[in-house]
Coordinates of C-alpha atoms in Angstrom, one line a residue:
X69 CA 0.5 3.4 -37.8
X70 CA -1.3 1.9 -34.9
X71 CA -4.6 2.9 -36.1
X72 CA -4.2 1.1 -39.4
X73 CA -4.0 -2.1 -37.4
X74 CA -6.6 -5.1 -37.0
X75 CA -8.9 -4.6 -34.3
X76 CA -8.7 -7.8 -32.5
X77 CA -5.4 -7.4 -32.6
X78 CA -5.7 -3.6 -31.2
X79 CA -8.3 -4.8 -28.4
X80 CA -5.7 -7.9 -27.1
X81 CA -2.8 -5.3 -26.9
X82 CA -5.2 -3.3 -25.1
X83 CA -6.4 -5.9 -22.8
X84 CA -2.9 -7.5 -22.4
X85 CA -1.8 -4.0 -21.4
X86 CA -4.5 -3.4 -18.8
X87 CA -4.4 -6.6 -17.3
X88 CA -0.7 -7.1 -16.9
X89 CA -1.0 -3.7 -15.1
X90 CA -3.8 -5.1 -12.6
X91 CA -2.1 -8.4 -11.8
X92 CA 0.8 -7.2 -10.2
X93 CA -1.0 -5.1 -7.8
X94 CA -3.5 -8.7 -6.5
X95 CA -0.6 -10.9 -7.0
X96 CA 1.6 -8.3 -4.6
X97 CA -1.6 -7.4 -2.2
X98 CA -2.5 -11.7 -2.3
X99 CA 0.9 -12.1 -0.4
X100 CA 1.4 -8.7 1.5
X101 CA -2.1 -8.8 3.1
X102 CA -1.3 -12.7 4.5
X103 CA 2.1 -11.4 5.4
X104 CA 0.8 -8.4 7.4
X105 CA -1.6 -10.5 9.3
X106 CA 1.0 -13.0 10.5
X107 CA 3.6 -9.7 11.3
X108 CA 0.8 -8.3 13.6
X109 CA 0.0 -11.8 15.4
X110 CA 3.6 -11.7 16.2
X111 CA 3.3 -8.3 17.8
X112 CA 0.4 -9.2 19.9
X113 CA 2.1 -12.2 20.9
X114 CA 5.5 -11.0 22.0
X115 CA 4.9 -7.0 22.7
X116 CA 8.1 -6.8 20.6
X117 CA 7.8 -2.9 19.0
X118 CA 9.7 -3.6 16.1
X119 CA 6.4 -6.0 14.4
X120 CA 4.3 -3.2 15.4
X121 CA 6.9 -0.4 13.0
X122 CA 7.0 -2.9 10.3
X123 CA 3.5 -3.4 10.4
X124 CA 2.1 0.3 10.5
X125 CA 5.1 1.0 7.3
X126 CA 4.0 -1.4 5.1
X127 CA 0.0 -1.4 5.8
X128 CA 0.7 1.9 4.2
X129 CA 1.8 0.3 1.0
X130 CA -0.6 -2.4 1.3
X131 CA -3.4 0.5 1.0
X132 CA -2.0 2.3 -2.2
X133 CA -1.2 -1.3 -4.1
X134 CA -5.0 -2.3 -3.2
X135 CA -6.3 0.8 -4.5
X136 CA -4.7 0.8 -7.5
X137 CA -5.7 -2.8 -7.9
X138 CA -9.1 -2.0 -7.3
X139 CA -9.2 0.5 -9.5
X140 CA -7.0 -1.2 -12.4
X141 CA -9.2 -4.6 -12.2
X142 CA -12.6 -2.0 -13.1
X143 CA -11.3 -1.2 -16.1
X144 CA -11.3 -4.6 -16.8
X145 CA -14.6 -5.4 -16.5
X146 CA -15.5 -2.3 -19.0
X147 CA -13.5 -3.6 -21.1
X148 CA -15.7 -6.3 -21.6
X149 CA -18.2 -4.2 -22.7
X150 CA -16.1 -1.9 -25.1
X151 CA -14.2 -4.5 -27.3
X152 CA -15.7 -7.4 -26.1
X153 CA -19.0 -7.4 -26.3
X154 CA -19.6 -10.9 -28.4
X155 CA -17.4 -12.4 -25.9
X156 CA -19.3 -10.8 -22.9
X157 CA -23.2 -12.0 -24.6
X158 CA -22.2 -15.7 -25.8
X159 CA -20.7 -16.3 -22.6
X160 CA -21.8 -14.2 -20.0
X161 CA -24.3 -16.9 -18.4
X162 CA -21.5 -18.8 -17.0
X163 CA -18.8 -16.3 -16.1
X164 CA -21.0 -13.2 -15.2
X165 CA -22.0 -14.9 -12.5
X166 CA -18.6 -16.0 -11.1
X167 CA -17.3 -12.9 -11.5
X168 CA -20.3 -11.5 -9.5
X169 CA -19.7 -13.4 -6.5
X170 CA -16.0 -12.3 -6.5
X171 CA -17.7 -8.9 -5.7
X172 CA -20.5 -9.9 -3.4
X173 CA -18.2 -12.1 -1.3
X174 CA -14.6 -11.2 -1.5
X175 CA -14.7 -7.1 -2.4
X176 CA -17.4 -7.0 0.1
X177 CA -15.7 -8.9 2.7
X178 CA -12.1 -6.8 2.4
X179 CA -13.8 -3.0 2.3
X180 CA -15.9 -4.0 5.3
X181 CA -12.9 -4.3 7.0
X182 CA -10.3 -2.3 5.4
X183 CA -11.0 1.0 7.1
X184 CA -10.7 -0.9 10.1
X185 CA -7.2 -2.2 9.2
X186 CA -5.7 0.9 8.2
X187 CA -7.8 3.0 10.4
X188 CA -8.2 1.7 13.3
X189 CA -5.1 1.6 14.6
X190 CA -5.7 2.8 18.7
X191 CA -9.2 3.5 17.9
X192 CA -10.6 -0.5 18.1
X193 CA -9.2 -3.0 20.5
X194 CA -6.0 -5.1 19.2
X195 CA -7.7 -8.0 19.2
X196 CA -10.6 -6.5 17.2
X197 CA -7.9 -4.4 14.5
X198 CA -6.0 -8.3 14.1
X199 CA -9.0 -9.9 13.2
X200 CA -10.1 -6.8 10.6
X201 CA -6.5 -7.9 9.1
X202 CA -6.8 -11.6 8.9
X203 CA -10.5 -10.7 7.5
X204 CA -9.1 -8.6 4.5
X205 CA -6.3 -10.9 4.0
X206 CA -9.3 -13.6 3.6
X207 CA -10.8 -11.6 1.2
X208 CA -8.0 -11.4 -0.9
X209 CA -7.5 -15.4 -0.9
X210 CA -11.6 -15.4 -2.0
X211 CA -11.2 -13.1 -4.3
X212 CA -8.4 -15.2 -6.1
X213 CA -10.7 -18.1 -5.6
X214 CA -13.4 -16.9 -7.6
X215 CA -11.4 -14.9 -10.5
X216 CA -8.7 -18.2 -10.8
X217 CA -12.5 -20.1 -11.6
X218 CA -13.5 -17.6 -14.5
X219 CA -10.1 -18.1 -15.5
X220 CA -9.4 -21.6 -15.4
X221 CA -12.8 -22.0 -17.2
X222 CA -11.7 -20.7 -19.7
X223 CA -9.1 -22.4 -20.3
X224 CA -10.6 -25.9 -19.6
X225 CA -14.2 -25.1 -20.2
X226 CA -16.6 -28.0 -18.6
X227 CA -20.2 -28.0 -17.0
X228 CA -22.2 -26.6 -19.9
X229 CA -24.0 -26.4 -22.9
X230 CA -23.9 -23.9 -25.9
X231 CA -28.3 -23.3 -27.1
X232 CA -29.4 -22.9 -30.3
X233 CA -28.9 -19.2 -30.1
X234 CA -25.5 -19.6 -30.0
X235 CA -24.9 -18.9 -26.6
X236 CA -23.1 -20.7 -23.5
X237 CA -25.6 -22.6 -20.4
X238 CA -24.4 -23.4 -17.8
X239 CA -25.6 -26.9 -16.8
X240 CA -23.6 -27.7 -13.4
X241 CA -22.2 -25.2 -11.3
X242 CA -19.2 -27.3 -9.7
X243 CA -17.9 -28.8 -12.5
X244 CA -17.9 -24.9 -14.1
X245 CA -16.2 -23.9 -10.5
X246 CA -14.3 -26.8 -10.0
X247 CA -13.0 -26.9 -13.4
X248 CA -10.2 -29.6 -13.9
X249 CA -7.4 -27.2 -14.2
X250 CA -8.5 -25.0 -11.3
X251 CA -6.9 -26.7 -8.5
X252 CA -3.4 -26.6 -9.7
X253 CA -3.8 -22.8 -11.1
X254 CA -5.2 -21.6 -7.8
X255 CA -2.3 -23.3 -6.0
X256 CA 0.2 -22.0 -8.1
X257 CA -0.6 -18.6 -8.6
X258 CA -1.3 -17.6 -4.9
X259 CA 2.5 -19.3 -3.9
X260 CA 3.5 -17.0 -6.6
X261 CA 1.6 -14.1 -5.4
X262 CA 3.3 -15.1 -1.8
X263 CA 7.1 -15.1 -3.2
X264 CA 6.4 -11.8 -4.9
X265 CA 5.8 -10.4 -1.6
X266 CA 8.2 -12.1 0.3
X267 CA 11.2 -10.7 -2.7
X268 CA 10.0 -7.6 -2.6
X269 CA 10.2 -7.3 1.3
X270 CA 14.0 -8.7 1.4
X271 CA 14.5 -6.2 -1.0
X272 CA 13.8 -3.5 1.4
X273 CA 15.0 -4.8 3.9
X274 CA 18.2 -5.7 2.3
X275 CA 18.3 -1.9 1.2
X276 CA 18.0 -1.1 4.8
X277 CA 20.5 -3.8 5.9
X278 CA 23.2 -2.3 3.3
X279 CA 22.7 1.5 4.3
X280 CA 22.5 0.1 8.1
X281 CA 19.2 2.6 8.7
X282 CA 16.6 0.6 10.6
X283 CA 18.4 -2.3 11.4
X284 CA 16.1 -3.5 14.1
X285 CA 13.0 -3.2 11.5
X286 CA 14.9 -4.7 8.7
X287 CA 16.1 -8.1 10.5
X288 CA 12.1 -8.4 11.3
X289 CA 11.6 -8.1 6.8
X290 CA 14.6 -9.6 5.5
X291 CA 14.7 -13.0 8.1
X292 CA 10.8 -13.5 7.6
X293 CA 11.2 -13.0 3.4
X294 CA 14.2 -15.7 3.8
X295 CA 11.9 -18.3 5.5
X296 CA 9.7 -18.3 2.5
X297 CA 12.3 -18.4 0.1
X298 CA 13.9 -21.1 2.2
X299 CA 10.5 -23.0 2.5
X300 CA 8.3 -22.1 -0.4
X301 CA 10.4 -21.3 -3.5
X302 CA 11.5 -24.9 -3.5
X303 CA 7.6 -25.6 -2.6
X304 CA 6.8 -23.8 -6.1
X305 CA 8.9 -26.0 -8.3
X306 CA 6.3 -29.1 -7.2
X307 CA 3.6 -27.2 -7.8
X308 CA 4.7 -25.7 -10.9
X309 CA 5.3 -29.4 -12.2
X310 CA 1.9 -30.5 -11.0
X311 CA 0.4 -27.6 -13.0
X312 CA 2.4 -28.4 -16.3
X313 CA 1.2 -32.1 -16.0
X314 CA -2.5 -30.7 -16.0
X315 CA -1.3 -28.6 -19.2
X316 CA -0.2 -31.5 -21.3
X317 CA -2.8 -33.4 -20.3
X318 CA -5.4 -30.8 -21.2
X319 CA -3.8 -28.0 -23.9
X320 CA -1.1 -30.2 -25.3
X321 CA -0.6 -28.0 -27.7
X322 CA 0.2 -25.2 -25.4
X323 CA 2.4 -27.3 -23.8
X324 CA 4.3 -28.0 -27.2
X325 CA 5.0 -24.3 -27.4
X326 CA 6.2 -24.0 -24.0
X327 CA 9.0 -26.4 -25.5
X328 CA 9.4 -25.9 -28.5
X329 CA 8.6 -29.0 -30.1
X330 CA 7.6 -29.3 -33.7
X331 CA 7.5 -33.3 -34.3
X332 CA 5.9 -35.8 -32.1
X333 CA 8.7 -37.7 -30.3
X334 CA 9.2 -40.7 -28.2
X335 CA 12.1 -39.5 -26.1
X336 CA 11.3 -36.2 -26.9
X337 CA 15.0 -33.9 -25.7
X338 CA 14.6 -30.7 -23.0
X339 CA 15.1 -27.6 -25.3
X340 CA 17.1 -25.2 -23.0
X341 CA 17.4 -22.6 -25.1
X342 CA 16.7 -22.0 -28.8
X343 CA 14.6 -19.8 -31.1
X344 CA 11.1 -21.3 -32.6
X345 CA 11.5 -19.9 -36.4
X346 CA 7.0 -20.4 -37.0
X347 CA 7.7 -19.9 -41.0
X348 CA 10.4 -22.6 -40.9
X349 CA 8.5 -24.9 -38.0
X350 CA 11.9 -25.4 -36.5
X351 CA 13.4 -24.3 -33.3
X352 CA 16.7 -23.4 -34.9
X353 CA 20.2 -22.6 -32.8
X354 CA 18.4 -25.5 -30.0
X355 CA 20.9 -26.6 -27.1
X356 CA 18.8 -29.7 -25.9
X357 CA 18.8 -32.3 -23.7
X358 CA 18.1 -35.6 -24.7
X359 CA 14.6 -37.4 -23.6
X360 CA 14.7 -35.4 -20.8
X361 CA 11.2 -33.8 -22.0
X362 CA 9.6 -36.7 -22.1
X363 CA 10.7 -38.0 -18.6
X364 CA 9.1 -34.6 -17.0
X365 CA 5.8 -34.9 -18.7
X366 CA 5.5 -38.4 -18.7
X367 CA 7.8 -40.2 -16.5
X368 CA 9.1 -42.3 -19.0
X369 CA 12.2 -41.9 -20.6
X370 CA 11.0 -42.8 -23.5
X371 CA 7.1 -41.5 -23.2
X372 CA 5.4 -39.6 -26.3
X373 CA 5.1 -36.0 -26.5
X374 CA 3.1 -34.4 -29.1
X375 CA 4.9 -31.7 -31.4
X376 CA 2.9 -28.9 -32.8
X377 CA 2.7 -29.9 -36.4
X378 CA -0.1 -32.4 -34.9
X379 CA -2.6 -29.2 -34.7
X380 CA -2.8 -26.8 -38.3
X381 CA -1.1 -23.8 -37.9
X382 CA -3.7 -21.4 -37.4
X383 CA -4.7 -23.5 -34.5
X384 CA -1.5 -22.8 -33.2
X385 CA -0.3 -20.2 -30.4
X386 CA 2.3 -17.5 -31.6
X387 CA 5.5 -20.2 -30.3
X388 CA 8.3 -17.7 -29.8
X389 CA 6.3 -15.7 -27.1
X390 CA 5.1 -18.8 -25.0
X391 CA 8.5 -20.2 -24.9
X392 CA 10.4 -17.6 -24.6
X393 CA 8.2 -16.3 -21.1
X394 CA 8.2 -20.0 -19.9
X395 CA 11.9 -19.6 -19.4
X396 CA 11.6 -16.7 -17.8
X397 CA 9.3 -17.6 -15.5
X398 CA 11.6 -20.8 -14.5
X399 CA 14.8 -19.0 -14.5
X400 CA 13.8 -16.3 -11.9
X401 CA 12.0 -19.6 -10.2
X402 CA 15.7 -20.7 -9.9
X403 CA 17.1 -18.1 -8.8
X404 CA 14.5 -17.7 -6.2
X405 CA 15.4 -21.3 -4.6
X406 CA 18.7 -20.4 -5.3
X407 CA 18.4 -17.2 -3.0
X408 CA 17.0 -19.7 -0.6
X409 CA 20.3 -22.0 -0.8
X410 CA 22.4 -18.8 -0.2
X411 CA 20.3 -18.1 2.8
X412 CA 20.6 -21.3 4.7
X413 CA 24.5 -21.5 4.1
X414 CA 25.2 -17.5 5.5
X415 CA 22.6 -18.4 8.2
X416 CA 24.9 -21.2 9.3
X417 CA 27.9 -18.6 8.9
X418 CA 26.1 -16.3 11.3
X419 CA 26.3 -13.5 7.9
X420 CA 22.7 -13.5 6.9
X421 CA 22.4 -9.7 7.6
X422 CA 25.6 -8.3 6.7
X423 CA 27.0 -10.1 3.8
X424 CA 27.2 -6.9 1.1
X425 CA 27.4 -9.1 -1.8
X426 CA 24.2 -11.4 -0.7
X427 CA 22.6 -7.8 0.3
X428 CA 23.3 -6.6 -3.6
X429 CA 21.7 -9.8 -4.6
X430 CA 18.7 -9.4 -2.6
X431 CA 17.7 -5.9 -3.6
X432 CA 18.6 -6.9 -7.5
X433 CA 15.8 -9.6 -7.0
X434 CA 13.4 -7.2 -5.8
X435 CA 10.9 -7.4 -8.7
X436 CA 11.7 -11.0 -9.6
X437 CA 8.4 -11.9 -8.2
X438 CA 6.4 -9.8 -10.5
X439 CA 8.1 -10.7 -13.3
X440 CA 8.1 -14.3 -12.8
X441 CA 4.1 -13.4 -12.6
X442 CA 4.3 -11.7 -16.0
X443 CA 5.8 -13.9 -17.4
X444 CA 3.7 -17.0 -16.3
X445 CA 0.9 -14.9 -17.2
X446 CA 1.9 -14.7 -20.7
X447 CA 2.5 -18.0 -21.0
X448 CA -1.3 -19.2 -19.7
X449 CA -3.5 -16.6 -21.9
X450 CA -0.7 -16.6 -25.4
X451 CA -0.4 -20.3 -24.8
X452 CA -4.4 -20.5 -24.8
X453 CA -4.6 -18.5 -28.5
X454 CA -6.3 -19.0 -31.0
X455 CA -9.3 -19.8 -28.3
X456 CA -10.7 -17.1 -26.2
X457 CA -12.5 -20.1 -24.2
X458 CA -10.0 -23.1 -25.4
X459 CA -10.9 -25.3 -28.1
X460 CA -14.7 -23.7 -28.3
X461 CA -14.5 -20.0 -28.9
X462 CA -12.3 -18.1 -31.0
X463 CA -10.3 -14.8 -30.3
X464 CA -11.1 -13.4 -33.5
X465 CA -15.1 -14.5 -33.7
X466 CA -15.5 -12.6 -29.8
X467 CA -14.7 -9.2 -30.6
X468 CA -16.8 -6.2 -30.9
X469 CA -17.9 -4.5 -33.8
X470 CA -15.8 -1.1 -33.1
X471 CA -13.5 0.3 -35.7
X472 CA -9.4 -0.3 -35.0
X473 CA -9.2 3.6 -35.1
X474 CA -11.1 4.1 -31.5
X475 CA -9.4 0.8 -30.3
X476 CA -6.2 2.3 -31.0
X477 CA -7.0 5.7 -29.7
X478 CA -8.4 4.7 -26.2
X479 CA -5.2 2.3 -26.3
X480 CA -3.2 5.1 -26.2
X481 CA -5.6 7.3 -23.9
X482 CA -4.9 3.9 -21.5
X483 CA -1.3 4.4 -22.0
X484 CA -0.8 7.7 -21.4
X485 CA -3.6 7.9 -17.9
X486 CA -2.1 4.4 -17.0
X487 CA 1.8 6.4 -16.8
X488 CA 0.7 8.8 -15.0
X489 CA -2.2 7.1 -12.0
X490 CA 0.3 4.2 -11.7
X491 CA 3.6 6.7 -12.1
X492 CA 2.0 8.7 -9.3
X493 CA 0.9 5.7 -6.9
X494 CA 4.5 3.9 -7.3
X495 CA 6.7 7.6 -6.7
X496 CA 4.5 7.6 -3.4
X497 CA 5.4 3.7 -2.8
X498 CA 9.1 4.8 -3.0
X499 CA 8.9 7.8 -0.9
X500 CA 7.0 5.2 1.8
X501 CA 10.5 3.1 1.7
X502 CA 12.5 5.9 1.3
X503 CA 11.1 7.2 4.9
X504 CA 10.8 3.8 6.5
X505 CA 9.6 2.2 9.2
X506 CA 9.7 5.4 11.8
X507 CA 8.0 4.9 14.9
X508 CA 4.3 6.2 15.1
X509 CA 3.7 8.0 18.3
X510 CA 0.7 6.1 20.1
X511 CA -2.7 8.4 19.0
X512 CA -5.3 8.5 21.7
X513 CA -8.7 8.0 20.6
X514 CA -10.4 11.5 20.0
X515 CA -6.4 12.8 18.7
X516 CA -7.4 11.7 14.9
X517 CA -8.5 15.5 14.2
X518 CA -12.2 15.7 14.3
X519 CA -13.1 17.7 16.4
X520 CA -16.5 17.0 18.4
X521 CA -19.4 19.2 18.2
X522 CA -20.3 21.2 21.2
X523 CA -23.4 19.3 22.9
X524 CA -24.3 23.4 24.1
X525 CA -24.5 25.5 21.3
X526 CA -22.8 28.9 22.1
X527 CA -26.4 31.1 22.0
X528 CA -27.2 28.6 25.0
X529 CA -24.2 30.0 27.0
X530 CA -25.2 33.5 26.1
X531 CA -28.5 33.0 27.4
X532 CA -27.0 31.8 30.9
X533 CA -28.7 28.3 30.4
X534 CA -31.6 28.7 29.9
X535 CA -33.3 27.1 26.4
X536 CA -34.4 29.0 23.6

């Protein structure tokens, strides 16, 4: 039945399928990469063991999530080729190159220094291996810097001019990279990318904590994780806020989805939870709050917010989907601050580490990161439809000419290679945990295996000496 489908609507499955695989792996390597960097300055600067154990377990795991980010995010890119070919040739002047220097500076920078970092352990100075770390962790930040541009470009395109061919000039760099909704996306996604790294840490080291198996190691992860959650979670919320403001103020009528608002309204209520009937252009079954909408998105009590009758319905994004991940994305925001409350008040009971119920919580919210990351993700590129690059280019007008029965057929190939690359990479993940944090006897240089050549050949020796 698949194959009988549109094609545009084929190649977005197919993109939304790739690309929600690849972000989890940047948004988890964003935050682990940082997180190893600061784990490893703390074991130079105390001598304490235990940084060094945590470090050398989870740099493991930092190596298969970058590769199968890597690998995942190249797919990508040759997916602008296959079913998005129109896209790729009306705009390419303006995000080719952006996407370019992502690789010249930021893939560059971290597999200079990669091998070094994972490596190098005992065969470079400490000094030297921290600064390889702090170097690919820099790479990652760049590397968010220059994709979070292409993105947010397209989302507030500015800084160009479309030729009589048709297609899109770029007419000044910084207003294309400096695009007026980059500022707030690049902040918000990398605290994200942070928290999902920090959740999935206290989950492991809650799991440890619970079993009592490397209790030592598991202190380290689980009191580091609770500082972020303590500090940043709440951090997030502010951000978040700041980011919606640039929404309304820019895609209004994503912003409508996101609440479910049909009518303009002065006053407009909060809809906690409902369910956006699109035929009926109703949220029916709404629990709301009154004006409550308004005062977060204006200020005012009584400020104007536009419904999404204002815009004709096919220049409308599918409603249920955007609201629906919107809520998702603040409720496991919640729950993260509220982790962080929980935190602070066993901390003052002296119970942080061995409270089983808070324990149980933690490992429950191991994946809360990447689904908050999901789901925030959904809500950015569904709340952008019908635009492709927002109120300029159309979805539908970018795709290629393919036919929707090799669209849906290298859909499912994707499917099926996708189970079982990432299946594969995430067993090995677990087995990592599983085994955790042993102790890594200290290697000499020269004990890594290779065995150096003989500087006098063995028909030397025969000879007693003398050259042949």
């Amino acid at each position: 039945m698949i194959l009988h489908l549109d094609p545009a609507l084929l190649a977005r499955l197919q993109f939304a399928f790739t690309i929600s695989f690849h972000i989890l792996f940047p948004a988890f390597t964003i935050g682990l990469a940082s997180w190893l960097a600061v784990v490893e300055w703390r074991w130079l600067k105390t001598g304490d063991e235990t940084y060094r154990d945590v470090y050398q377990m989870w740099v493991k795991i930092f190596a298969v999530t970058f590769g199968m980010g890597v690998v995942s995010g190249v797919v990508l890119s040759y997916q602008f080729g296959t079913n998005w070919s129109v896209f790729s040739d009306k705009v390419g002047n303006v995000l080719g190159p952006l996407l370019g220097f992502e690789v010249l500076t930021a893939f560059f920078l971290e597999a200079s220094f990669l091998g070094i970092m994972l490596f190098g352990w005992n065969r470079v100075s400490p000094k030297m291996h921290f600064a390889a770390t702090v170097t690919v962790a820099s790479g990652t930040l760049v590397s968010a810097f220059w994709i979070l541009s292409a993105n947010s470009w397209m989302q507030t395109p500015q800084g160009f001019m479309i030729g009589d061919d048709g297609l899109y000039y770029p007419t000044n760099w910084l207003a294309i990279i400096f695009n007026s909704s980059f500022p707030y996306r690049m902040v918000h996604m990398v605290v994200a990318a942070y928290l999902t790294t920090a959740f999935a840490v206290s989950g492991v080291g809650a799991f440890y904590l619970f079993r009592k198996k490397f209790t030592r190691q598991a202190k380290v992860m689980f009191a580091m994780a609770m500082l972020m959650a303590v500090f940043v979670a709440p951090l997030q919320l502010l951000f978040g806020d700041l980011h919606g403001l640039n929404t309304f103020k820019e895609q209004p009528v994503k912003v409508a989805a996101m609440e479910g608002l049909w009518e303009t309204q002065k006053g407009a209520p909060l809809v906690l939870f409902g369910w956006p009937d699109e035929g009926l252009e109703t949220t029916r079954f709404a629990i709301e709050i009154p004006k409550i909408s308004s005062l977060i998105l204006t200020h005012s009590l009584d400020g104007e917010v536009r419904g999404l009758k204002e815009w004709p319905a096919d220049r409308r994004p599918p409603v249920a989907p955007v609201f629906w991940s919107f809520r998702i994305m603040v409720g496991v925001g919640m729950m993260m601050i509220l982790t962080g409350v929980f935190a602070v008040f066993l901390y003052w009971k002296k119970r942080l580490f061995d409270s089983p119920w808070f324990l149980r919580w933690c490992m429950a919210m191991t994946p809360a990161g990447f689904v908050a990351v999901l789901s925030g993700w959904f809500v950015t590129e569904i709340g952008r439809q019908p635009y492709i690059v927002f109120n300029s280019l159309l979805t539908a007008e970018s795709i290629s000419p393919v036919a929707g029965i090799h669209v849906g057929l290298s859909l499912v190939a994707f499917m099926i290679i996708y189970g079982l690359v990432f299946g594969a990479g995430i067993y090995y993940i677990v087995r990592l945990v599983a085994k955790g944090p042993v102790p890594e006897a200290d290697t000499p240089y020269g004990g890594h295996g290779i065995t150096k050549p003989p500087i006098v050949s063995d028909a030397v020796k025969a000879s007693g000496g003398d050259h042949v």
